[in-house]
Amino acid sequence: MQQEIRFATFNTFNLAPPGMRCYDNLAPCTPEEYEAKLDWTAHQIDLLNADVIGFQEIFSQATLREVLARTRRFREAVHLGFDPDPEAPRLTPSVALVSRLPVLSHPRAISMFPDNVSMPPGSRDPDRFTRAPLHAEVELAPGIVIDVIVVHLKSRRPDYRSSDTGEDPNLYALACLRSLIRRGTEATALRVLLTDMARDKGRPRIVLGDFNDVADSVTTEIVLGEGAPLAERMFDAARLHMHQDNLRSVGFSIVHESRHSTIDHILVSQEFNPVLPNAIGEVVDVVYLNDHLDLGLPEASDHGQVLARIRLYPQAGQAGGGEH
């Protein structure tokens, strides 16, 4: 049985074919820029050398397949993902999952909120995620199946209404509030989904993604399930590792206006928290690949990648991993 399993999350920053206009204020990439971005992204994936990677900001799954074809380690990996809806009023990127471990079910894009979660009345798209999470069942080892969810929650970018102008500070504040409410609602919807998985399947869960907020924010703590029973809670892999090595410097995944912070997280369920009785493994390290953020490489992502190394206990397969 493979003793160490590596999970990573990777916001690719507008991975799209040349000529595609992702946003009105962003020029499409040229063929030369496209080639440089694909080569850099493939190199970074090989550096991660993870068994399971969650990707964000994928405007074209075919482009991600081209990236994987340029890697040394992931040409035969399973690639799961859905292209953005071409009929949608706004083009939004999607997420993807790449696994070198067996995937036991068809992936599921979860576009709609659970029935008991909704945005306030009058909100645009009140019953759905801005970017649908992706759920897959992955066989970690013989006898251990886990639920992996890839997410990309609403950004902090102000959510202006069509008649608003960014020059008005009051309208700017209200637009930021709308973004926060949407991100909070998406976090709540994700928390309900994770709770339902814990109750229905009773097996380990791992969330990989860009949460667009730090680990101790209200929205991220909603996803973690603070106050919920241990069987339903999630734990920040970086914090679990810090408890073992509290002298280690804190990593970061973005730099914005000279401020370093981490908004890309890997969350694990109780089965990977070594202080809990049902643990089948533990987080032994969390690594941040972020040198490119200071180098200012034009082909690079504007996010660092986060890698969590998890060591499975020798008896883990005998302990089981929920239904499979």
XYZ file of C-alpha atoms in Angstrom:
324
model
C 0.000 0.000 0.000
C 1.294 3.466 -0.907
C 2.113 5.084 2.436
C 2.293 8.737 1.342
C -0.493 10.401 -0.648
C -0.010 13.924 -1.984
C -2.886 16.372 -2.587
C -2.548 19.783 -4.231
C -4.641 22.756 -5.261
C -3.654 24.890 -8.269
C -5.356 28.083 -9.467
C -4.026 28.304 -13.019
C -5.051 31.958 -13.663
C -7.264 32.035 -16.746
C -6.190 28.853 -18.521
C -7.692 29.376 -21.973
C -6.794 28.908 -25.651
C -5.195 31.793 -27.556
C -7.694 34.340 -28.799
C -10.353 33.582 -26.172
C -11.462 36.710 -24.323
C -12.032 35.608 -20.739
C -13.023 39.050 -19.443
C -13.929 42.339 -21.119
C -10.975 44.150 -19.531
C -8.421 41.418 -20.321
C -6.865 40.958 -23.751
C -6.766 37.395 -25.085
C -3.387 35.696 -24.897
C -1.283 35.496 -28.041
C -0.029 32.165 -29.441
C 3.406 32.934 -27.978
C 1.954 33.729 -24.545
C -0.159 30.571 -24.749
C 2.868 28.366 -25.399
C 4.813 29.928 -22.527
C 1.876 29.527 -20.134
C 1.325 25.876 -21.035
C 5.013 25.058 -20.609
C 5.194 26.832 -17.233
C 1.982 25.197 -15.982
C 3.155 21.724 -17.047
C 6.497 22.267 -15.308
C 4.738 23.368 -12.125
C 2.458 20.316 -12.143
C 5.496 18.057 -12.405
C 7.127 19.914 -9.502
C 4.061 19.246 -7.346
C 4.186 15.540 -8.182
C 0.845 15.142 -6.391
C -1.411 12.118 -6.604
C -4.546 14.275 -6.769
C -4.684 17.913 -7.946
C -7.668 20.260 -7.876
C -7.543 23.029 -10.498
C -9.350 26.361 -10.698
C -9.838 28.992 -13.437
C -10.111 26.497 -16.284
C -11.776 28.174 -19.267
C -11.031 25.188 -21.506
C -10.647 21.574 -20.397
C -8.963 20.858 -23.757
C -6.274 23.369 -22.825
C -5.721 21.569 -19.524
C -5.416 18.291 -21.445
C -2.742 19.922 -23.589
C -0.908 20.955 -20.421
C -1.036 17.406 -19.071
C 0.343 16.097 -22.364
C 3.406 18.297 -21.820
C 4.103 16.937 -18.340
C 6.429 14.051 -17.574
C 4.423 12.589 -14.704
C 0.739 13.110 -15.589
C 0.249 12.053 -19.194
C -1.684 8.974 -18.102
C -3.532 10.595 -15.185
C -7.331 10.695 -15.001
C -8.646 14.151 -15.945
C -12.132 15.163 -14.794
C -13.838 18.438 -15.591
C -16.555 20.290 -17.457
C -16.249 23.269 -19.774
C -18.062 26.501 -18.883
C -21.628 26.700 -20.169
C -21.470 28.444 -23.592
C -25.111 29.526 -23.204
C -24.513 31.299 -19.891
C -24.942 35.102 -19.928
C -21.393 35.486 -18.525
C -18.371 33.328 -19.276
C -17.083 31.906 -15.995
C -14.229 29.437 -15.514
C -14.737 25.973 -14.113
C -12.704 23.635 -11.918
C -11.073 20.290 -12.690
C -9.523 17.310 -10.955
C -6.519 15.285 -12.109
C -5.766 12.014 -10.328
C -3.080 9.346 -10.616
C -5.168 7.275 -8.211
C -8.237 5.308 -9.370
C -11.484 7.282 -9.675
C -14.458 5.064 -8.922
C -17.398 7.095 -10.169
C -18.374 9.605 -12.794
C -17.518 13.132 -11.638
C -20.371 15.333 -10.556
C -20.547 19.078 -11.068
C -22.646 20.523 -8.230
C -24.076 23.680 -9.751
C -27.138 24.153 -7.509
C -27.261 24.978 -3.819
C -28.917 22.482 -1.457
C -32.660 23.076 -1.107
C -32.372 24.934 2.206
C -29.671 27.407 1.066
C -30.348 30.511 -1.037
C -29.138 34.047 -1.644
C -31.277 36.939 -0.369
C -34.383 37.799 -2.435
C -33.560 39.850 -5.509
C -30.059 38.417 -5.909
C -28.792 37.295 -9.293
C -28.603 33.491 -9.615
C -29.840 33.039 -6.037
C -29.797 29.233 -6.026
C -26.449 28.300 -7.583
C -22.688 28.472 -7.201
C -20.780 31.018 -9.254
C -18.436 28.157 -10.206
C -19.791 24.661 -9.650
C -17.743 22.463 -7.260
C -16.612 19.113 -8.659
C -17.071 15.905 -6.649
C -15.357 12.566 -7.304
C -14.821 9.318 -5.419
C -11.131 8.409 -5.312
C -9.603 5.134 -4.140
C -6.807 6.203 -1.819
C -5.614 2.652 -1.161
C -7.185 -0.826 -1.159
C -10.253 -0.601 1.080
C -10.141 3.209 1.382
C -12.436 5.365 -0.762
C -12.649 9.106 -0.128
C -14.799 11.969 -1.372
C -12.740 14.701 -3.055
C -14.354 18.078 -3.746
C -12.697 20.819 -5.825
C -14.020 24.332 -5.174
C -13.583 27.947 -6.221
C -15.688 30.269 -4.090
C -16.801 33.771 -5.068
C -13.988 36.290 -5.257
C -13.699 39.565 -3.368
C -14.129 41.452 -6.631
C -16.988 43.948 -6.172
C -20.305 42.692 -7.509
C -21.589 45.828 -9.222
C -25.070 46.190 -10.591
C -25.367 47.251 -14.219
C -26.037 50.904 -13.391
C -23.280 51.217 -10.752
C -20.030 53.081 -11.111
C -16.813 52.292 -9.282
C -16.198 55.997 -8.701
C -18.845 56.126 -5.954
C -17.388 54.812 -2.666
C -20.835 53.930 -1.337
C -21.668 51.836 -4.394
C -18.226 50.231 -4.120
C -18.924 49.270 -0.501
C -22.309 47.798 -1.405
C -20.781 45.857 -4.296
C -18.155 44.399 -1.947
C -20.904 43.455 0.479
C -22.799 41.607 -2.262
C -19.634 39.622 -3.051
C -19.191 38.772 0.619
C -22.814 37.639 0.930
C -22.447 35.409 -2.121
C -19.183 33.906 -0.890
C -20.760 33.330 2.515
C -23.783 31.666 0.936
C -21.563 29.457 -1.212
C -19.569 28.530 1.917
C -22.809 27.599 3.668
C -23.947 25.507 0.705
C -20.592 23.712 0.687
C -20.861 23.103 4.444
C -24.309 21.497 3.959
C -22.951 19.292 1.162
C -20.021 18.163 3.328
C -22.339 17.441 6.261
C -24.628 15.390 4.031
C -21.653 13.404 2.716
C -20.430 12.707 6.247
C -23.849 11.502 7.370
C -24.731 9.529 4.236
C -21.396 7.889 3.452
C -19.347 8.080 6.633
C -16.029 8.139 4.820
C -13.051 10.541 4.583
C -13.402 13.823 2.713
C -10.845 16.229 1.267
C -11.598 19.686 -0.153
C -9.128 21.324 -2.553
C -9.606 24.871 -3.648
C -9.455 28.607 -3.872
C -11.648 29.907 -1.048
C -10.922 33.575 -1.805
C -10.479 34.112 1.932
C -7.996 33.251 4.654
C -8.279 30.233 6.944
C -9.646 32.122 9.956
C -12.237 34.123 8.002
C -15.909 33.642 8.768
C -16.572 32.117 5.347
C -13.779 29.533 5.570
C -14.739 28.633 9.125
C -18.286 28.009 7.902
C -16.883 25.394 5.527
C -14.728 23.924 8.291
C -17.878 23.400 10.350
C -16.834 25.039 13.601
C -19.126 23.746 16.347
C -20.304 20.702 14.372
C -19.764 17.132 15.625
C -16.230 15.890 14.938
C -17.491 13.386 12.382
C -18.805 16.272 10.256
C -16.018 18.820 10.704
C -13.155 19.607 8.360
C -9.647 20.685 9.352
C -7.183 22.997 7.630
C -4.214 20.805 6.616
C -1.794 23.703 7.138
C -2.962 24.219 10.722
C -2.718 20.519 11.490
C 0.883 20.583 10.326
C 1.651 23.781 12.251
C 0.561 22.066 15.454
C 3.357 19.577 14.855
C 5.923 22.210 13.810
C 4.930 25.585 15.250
C 8.353 27.103 14.546
C 7.903 26.808 10.799
C 7.159 30.024 8.896
C 3.683 30.419 7.484
C 3.361 30.003 3.735
C 1.336 32.171 1.381
C -0.492 31.662 -1.893
C -1.157 35.221 -3.120
C 0.440 38.658 -3.022
C -1.964 41.585 -3.330
C -0.830 45.188 -2.864
C 2.361 43.901 -1.178
C 0.376 41.819 1.315
C 1.076 38.098 1.524
C -1.792 35.794 2.471
C -3.180 32.325 1.832
C -6.604 31.905 0.267
C -5.932 28.505 -1.327
C -6.587 25.708 1.144
C -6.636 21.952 1.551
C -9.195 20.763 4.086
C -9.280 17.239 5.491
C -11.815 15.334 7.583
C -11.228 13.781 10.997
C -9.634 10.680 9.458
C -6.463 12.699 8.803
C -6.299 14.460 12.170
C -3.833 12.405 14.259
C -5.257 13.491 17.622
C -8.649 11.953 16.862
C -9.470 8.265 17.459
C -10.682 7.505 13.916
C -7.499 8.728 12.192
C -6.219 6.561 9.339
C -3.360 8.929 8.534
C -1.905 12.356 9.227
C -0.688 15.487 7.475
C 3.112 15.341 7.597
C 3.852 18.478 5.570
C 2.241 21.374 3.723
C 4.364 23.014 1.022
C 3.766 26.274 -0.868
C 5.176 26.698 -4.371
C 5.172 30.473 -4.538
C 8.571 31.757 -5.727
C 7.012 32.820 -9.025
C 4.819 35.355 -7.207
C 7.876 37.457 -6.369
C 9.569 36.844 -9.722
C 6.671 38.360 -11.669
C 6.788 35.842 -14.519
C 4.168 36.843 -17.137
C 3.352 33.215 -17.982
C 2.895 32.182 -14.351
C -0.228 31.963 -12.223
C -1.042 34.767 -9.814
C -1.529 32.101 -7.118
C 0.937 29.854 -5.399
C 0.216 26.141 -5.344
C -0.456 24.332 -2.063
C 0.662 20.725 -1.548
C -0.283 18.539 1.426
C 1.595 15.308 2.091
C -0.486 12.763 3.995
C 0.977 9.609 5.515
C -1.394 6.677 5.802
C -1.048 4.463 8.856
C -0.096 0.842 8.067
C -3.410 -0.439 9.436
C -5.469 2.107 7.461
C -6.722 -0.360 4.870
C -7.943 -2.695 7.594
C -9.770 0.193 9.307
C -11.712 0.797 6.115
C -12.731 4.107 4.612
C -16.477 4.095 4.422
C -18.531 2.344 1.787
C -16.886 1.522 -1.536
